Amino acid sequence: MHPAARARTTFRSAPTPVPRSQPRPRSRRVRSLIDADALRVLHRAARVLLDDLPDLTDRLLAVLREQEPAYRIALDNDQGATWQEVYRSLRHSVTSLLDPRGTREAAHRCTWRIGVTRAEQGLPLDALLHAFRLGGSLVWQRLVEETTRSEPEDIRLLVHVATDVWNFVDEHCTLVADAYRQAERQLAWRRENRVRLLAAALLDGTSRIADLPETAERLCLPEHGRYVVVAVAGGRPQDPPLAGRTYWHSGVDVDHGIVLVGDAAGRERGEDDRDPAAAPALPGDGPAGCRIGVGIAVTGLAAVGDARRLADLALSICPPEGGTVRLTEHLPEALVVSRPELGAALTERVLGPLLRLEPADRDVLLDTLVAWFACEGSAQRAGERLYCHRNTVLNRLRRCEQLIGRFLARPHDVVEISLALTARRLLRG
């Protein structure tokens, strides 16, 4: 018996094509006859394989179940669909031996669909490629077996078409891998886009209650945790200004970080009654001009939309040159910025007479008021800051009181003047 016709219990790899010396001009017709005979032998065996495809499919599935754990799971979950997939792939493989040109496109479509489907199902690519190579090996072995059974003397002719058979297998391995990777990229994009859409809805306050469990799972954040939103403009810091698990959502002008700062259940038990957003912490390093606004803590993902608006409010208070503003430390400014029309009205009502002075005179008096408030009502320290005597500061303050009709010794007037100065600083321009 020819060695290629001996029984095998395992699949053989592709036979190594016999090296051929450079053909001489006189041997071209001989080689042409050999190739024609080889194709005749190949087609005769392939037609038998077509009639035996169900058994061929069963054999391949048995080997896959034994050698490939991923396919073992697929067969346990849906044996019928897996059998049909393998059957179609083998049918295209065998018909391509009979009519390579006529069946090429259909075979490619079949392989491409398999790659996409298996990527969507999460079957490992290595397992898929292994299955295709096992299928090619099985087809080749059956071609050899059938030729040995029917025409043993023709077995040597199959060597001349071995390269074509294995080139077909390699071509479809490459094709299924390309389809798998492309589908995998699309799936990754869809997952990332879904996460982005869920996070955007959360920050906008438009999340549906039914979507909150999925949002929590996708963002790896507990649905009922305590959260602070951080708004960042001018470049994201290397580390968030609050310690905690953070999900970053990139925007056109502002990035938002959803920061987990505590357990709502623990807070209800009174384990930590301190507002995490008020705890001191240094902001992460960011590029020059980076502005960071830290909102107030809220409970649950459903309230993240409110937390984002508070973070944006804190960001609007940040000076243009950069820095970090915690809303809990700047509530008066937040009140002014949140209602700019009221802030403008307060500025005009309280500081109007002073603002209508000549610019030089106006600026001196305003700077004195600002310095006095910054120095906590100390004329001495305000004078040092302004490079003038404390009596000069006191004289300027008395003039301000006369112009605006309010007194710095009266608490209610102090509050109005302070808020009016804040409104002018934040709303100017």
PDB file of C-alpha atoms in Angstrom, residues 90-211:
ATOM      1  CA  LEU A  90     -16.611  22.204   4.353  1.00  0.00           C
ATOM      2  CA  ARG A  91     -19.031  22.285   1.420  1.00  0.00           C
ATOM      3  CA  HIS A  92     -17.461  25.489   0.122  1.00  0.00           C
ATOM      4  CA  SER A  93     -13.993  24.041   0.656  1.00  0.00           C
ATOM      5  CA  VAL A  94     -14.755  20.914  -1.381  1.00  0.00           C
ATOM      6  CA  THR A  95     -16.695  22.679  -4.173  1.00  0.00           C
ATOM      7  CA  SER A  96     -13.784  25.114  -4.499  1.00  0.00           C
ATOM      8  CA  LEU A  97     -11.598  22.143  -5.435  1.00  0.00           C
ATOM      9  CA  LEU A  98     -13.961  21.434  -8.339  1.00  0.00           C
ATOM     10  CA  ASP A  99     -14.604  25.010  -9.516  1.00  0.00           C
ATOM     11  CA  PRO A 100     -12.182  27.497  -7.890  1.00  0.00           C
ATOM     12  CA  ARG A 101     -13.254  30.527  -9.932  1.00  0.00           C
ATOM     13  CA  GLY A 102     -16.984  29.925  -9.875  1.00  0.00           C
ATOM     14  CA  THR A 103     -17.209  29.325  -6.150  1.00  0.00           C
ATOM     15  CA  ARG A 104     -14.557  31.782  -4.905  1.00  0.00           C
ATOM     16  CA  GLU A 105     -16.908  34.638  -3.953  1.00  0.00           C
ATOM     17  CA  ALA A 106     -19.425  32.378  -2.221  1.00  0.00           C
ATOM     18  CA  ALA A 107     -16.654  30.653  -0.256  1.00  0.00           C
ATOM     19  CA  HIS A 108     -15.239  34.028   0.784  1.00  0.00           C
ATOM     20  CA  ARG A 109     -18.650  35.243   1.962  1.00  0.00           C
ATOM     21  CA  CYS A 110     -19.157  32.091   3.988  1.00  0.00           C
ATOM     22  CA  THR A 111     -15.773  32.391   5.690  1.00  0.00           C
ATOM     23  CA  TRP A 112     -16.274  36.100   6.363  1.00  0.00           C
ATOM     24  CA  ARG A 113     -19.648  35.454   8.023  1.00  0.00           C
ATOM     25  CA  ILE A 114     -18.095  32.794  10.218  1.00  0.00           C
ATOM     26  CA  GLY A 115     -15.354  35.205  11.337  1.00  0.00           C
ATOM     27  CA  VAL A 116     -17.860  37.943  12.176  1.00  0.00           C
ATOM     28  CA  THR A 117     -20.270  35.594  13.968  1.00  0.00           C
ATOM     29  CA  ARG A 118     -17.584  33.988  16.078  1.00  0.00           C
ATOM     30  CA  ALA A 119     -16.139  37.385  17.040  1.00  0.00           C
ATOM     31  CA  GLU A 120     -19.595  38.491  18.193  1.00  0.00           C
ATOM     32  CA  GLN A 121     -19.950  35.295  20.215  1.00  0.00           C
ATOM     33  CA  GLY A 122     -16.539  35.765  21.832  1.00  0.00           C
ATOM     34  CA  LEU A 123     -14.949  32.561  20.514  1.00  0.00           C
ATOM     35  CA  PRO A 124     -11.144  33.006  20.706  1.00  0.00           C
ATOM     36  CA  LEU A 125      -9.497  33.702  17.361  1.00  0.00           C
ATOM     37  CA  ASP A 126      -6.867  31.017  17.995  1.00  0.00           C
ATOM     38  CA  ALA A 127      -9.621  28.422  18.370  1.00  0.00           C
ATOM     39  CA  LEU A 128     -11.275  29.587  15.141  1.00  0.00           C
ATOM     40  CA  LEU A 129      -8.027  29.386  13.165  1.00  0.00           C
ATOM     41  CA  HIS A 130      -7.313  25.971  14.662  1.00  0.00           C
ATOM     42  CA  ALA A 131     -10.733  24.785  13.469  1.00  0.00           C
ATOM     43  CA  PHE A 132     -10.056  25.986   9.912  1.00  0.00           C
ATOM     44  CA  ARG A 133      -6.681  24.248   9.829  1.00  0.00           C
ATOM     45  CA  LEU A 134      -8.181  21.055  11.202  1.00  0.00           C
ATOM     46  CA  GLY A 135     -10.854  21.266   8.524  1.00  0.00           C
ATOM     47  CA  GLY A 136      -8.221  21.652   5.808  1.00  0.00           C
ATOM     48  CA  SER A 137      -6.263  18.754   7.227  1.00  0.00           C
ATOM     49  CA  LEU A 138      -9.388  16.557   7.301  1.00  0.00           C
ATOM     50  CA  VAL A 139     -10.304  17.386   3.688  1.00  0.00           C
ATOM     51  CA  TRP A 140      -6.785  16.567   2.535  1.00  0.00           C
ATOM     52  CA  GLN A 141      -6.753  13.296   4.474  1.00  0.00           C
ATOM     53  CA  ARG A 142     -10.110  12.262   2.979  1.00  0.00           C
ATOM     54  CA  LEU A 143      -8.864  13.084  -0.538  1.00  0.00           C
ATOM     55  CA  VAL A 144      -5.898  10.810   0.046  1.00  0.00           C
ATOM     56  CA  GLU A 145      -8.067   8.066   1.558  1.00  0.00           C
ATOM     57  CA  GLU A 146     -10.578   8.127  -1.317  1.00  0.00           C
ATOM     58  CA  THR A 147      -7.901   8.122  -3.999  1.00  0.00           C
ATOM     59  CA  THR A 148      -6.099   5.243  -2.269  1.00  0.00           C
ATOM     60  CA  ARG A 149      -9.341   3.282  -2.088  1.00  0.00           C
ATOM     61  CA  SER A 150     -10.469   3.815  -5.682  1.00  0.00           C
ATOM     62  CA  GLU A 151      -7.268   4.263  -7.716  1.00  0.00           C
ATOM     63  CA  PRO A 152      -4.173   3.502  -5.591  1.00  0.00           C
ATOM     64  CA  GLU A 153      -1.811   4.066  -8.516  1.00  0.00           C
ATOM     65  CA  ASP A 154      -2.996   7.720  -8.797  1.00  0.00           C
ATOM     66  CA  ILE A 155      -2.064   8.670  -5.255  1.00  0.00           C
ATOM     67  CA  ARG A 156       1.265  10.105  -6.432  1.00  0.00           C
ATOM     68  CA  LEU A 157      -0.576  12.616  -8.617  1.00  0.00           C
ATOM     69  CA  LEU A 158      -2.177  14.325  -5.619  1.00  0.00           C
ATOM     70  CA  VAL A 159       1.240  15.694  -4.693  1.00  0.00           C
ATOM     71  CA  HIS A 160       0.975  18.065  -7.660  1.00  0.00           C
ATOM     72  CA  VAL A 161      -2.162  19.744  -6.268  1.00  0.00           C
ATOM     73  CA  ALA A 162      -1.192  19.724  -2.578  1.00  0.00           C
ATOM     74  CA  THR A 163       0.124  23.286  -2.762  1.00  0.00           C
ATOM     75  CA  ASP A 164      -3.140  24.524  -4.248  1.00  0.00           C
ATOM     76  CA  VAL A 165      -5.175  22.814  -1.525  1.00  0.00           C
ATOM     77  CA  TRP A 166      -3.125  24.274   1.305  1.00  0.00           C
ATOM     78  CA  ASN A 167      -2.959  27.689  -0.313  1.00  0.00           C
ATOM     79  CA  PHE A 168      -6.760  27.631  -0.190  1.00  0.00           C
ATOM     80  CA  VAL A 169      -6.655  26.789   3.518  1.00  0.00           C
ATOM     81  CA  ASP A 170      -4.145  29.585   4.222  1.00  0.00           C
ATOM     82  CA  GLU A 171      -6.209  32.049   2.199  1.00  0.00           C
ATOM     83  CA  HIS A 172      -9.319  31.330   4.231  1.00  0.00           C
ATOM     84  CA  CYS A 173      -7.442  31.388   7.526  1.00  0.00           C
ATOM     85  CA  THR A 174      -6.267  34.891   6.628  1.00  0.00           C
ATOM     86  CA  LEU A 175      -9.778  35.881   5.544  1.00  0.00           C
ATOM     87  CA  VAL A 176     -11.498  34.608   8.689  1.00  0.00           C
ATOM     88  CA  ALA A 177      -8.872  36.340  10.853  1.00  0.00           C
ATOM     89  CA  ASP A 178      -9.428  39.634   9.010  1.00  0.00           C
ATOM     90  CA  ALA A 179     -13.205  39.322   9.428  1.00  0.00           C
ATOM     91  CA  TYR A 180     -12.806  38.449  13.109  1.00  0.00           C
ATOM     92  CA  ARG A 181     -10.501  41.421  13.837  1.00  0.00           C
ATOM     93  CA  GLN A 182     -12.690  43.860  11.937  1.00  0.00           C
ATOM     94  CA  ALA A 183     -15.788  42.665  13.780  1.00  0.00           C
ATOM     95  CA  GLU A 184     -13.861  42.845  17.052  1.00  0.00           C
ATOM     96  CA  ARG A 185     -12.914  46.479  16.355  1.00  0.00           C
ATOM     97  CA  GLN A 186     -16.527  47.324  15.544  1.00  0.00           C
ATOM     98  CA  LEU A 187     -17.729  45.600  18.698  1.00  0.00           C
ATOM     99  CA  ALA A 188     -15.155  47.489  20.781  1.00  0.00           C
ATOM    100  CA  TRP A 189     -16.257  50.762  19.191  1.00  0.00           C
ATOM    101  CA  ARG A 190     -19.890  49.962  19.910  1.00  0.00           C
ATOM    102  CA  ARG A 191     -19.081  49.112  23.522  1.00  0.00           C
ATOM    103  CA  GLU A 192     -17.049  52.300  23.969  1.00  0.00           C
ATOM    104  CA  ASN A 193     -19.734  54.360  22.273  1.00  0.00           C
ATOM    105  CA  ARG A 194     -22.426  52.781  24.455  1.00  0.00           C
ATOM    106  CA  VAL A 195     -20.404  53.592  27.572  1.00  0.00           C
ATOM    107  CA  ARG A 196     -19.901  57.142  26.342  1.00  0.00           C
ATOM    108  CA  LEU A 197     -23.613  57.578  25.627  1.00  0.00           C
ATOM    109  CA  LEU A 198     -24.547  56.232  29.067  1.00  0.00           C
ATOM    110  CA  ALA A 199     -22.018  58.510  30.774  1.00  0.00           C
ATOM    111  CA  ALA A 200     -23.195  61.531  28.751  1.00  0.00           C
ATOM    112  CA  ALA A 201     -26.811  60.873  29.736  1.00  0.00           C
ATOM    113  CA  LEU A 202     -25.736  60.494  33.350  1.00  0.00           C
ATOM    114  CA  LEU A 203     -23.900  63.840  33.335  1.00  0.00           C
ATOM    115  CA  ASP A 204     -26.739  65.561  31.469  1.00  0.00           C
ATOM    116  CA  GLY A 205     -29.260  64.268  33.986  1.00  0.00           C
ATOM    117  CA  THR A 206     -31.241  62.491  31.258  1.00  0.00           C
ATOM    118  CA  SER A 207     -30.511  58.873  32.262  1.00  0.00           C
ATOM    119  CA  ARG A 208     -33.505  56.589  32.448  1.00  0.00           C
ATOM    120  CA  ILE A 209     -34.001  54.813  35.739  1.00  0.00           C
ATOM    121  CA  ALA A 210     -34.042  51.526  33.808  1.00  0.00           C
ATOM    122  CA  ASP A 211     -30.550  52.272  32.418  1.00  0.00           C
TER     123      ASP A 211
END
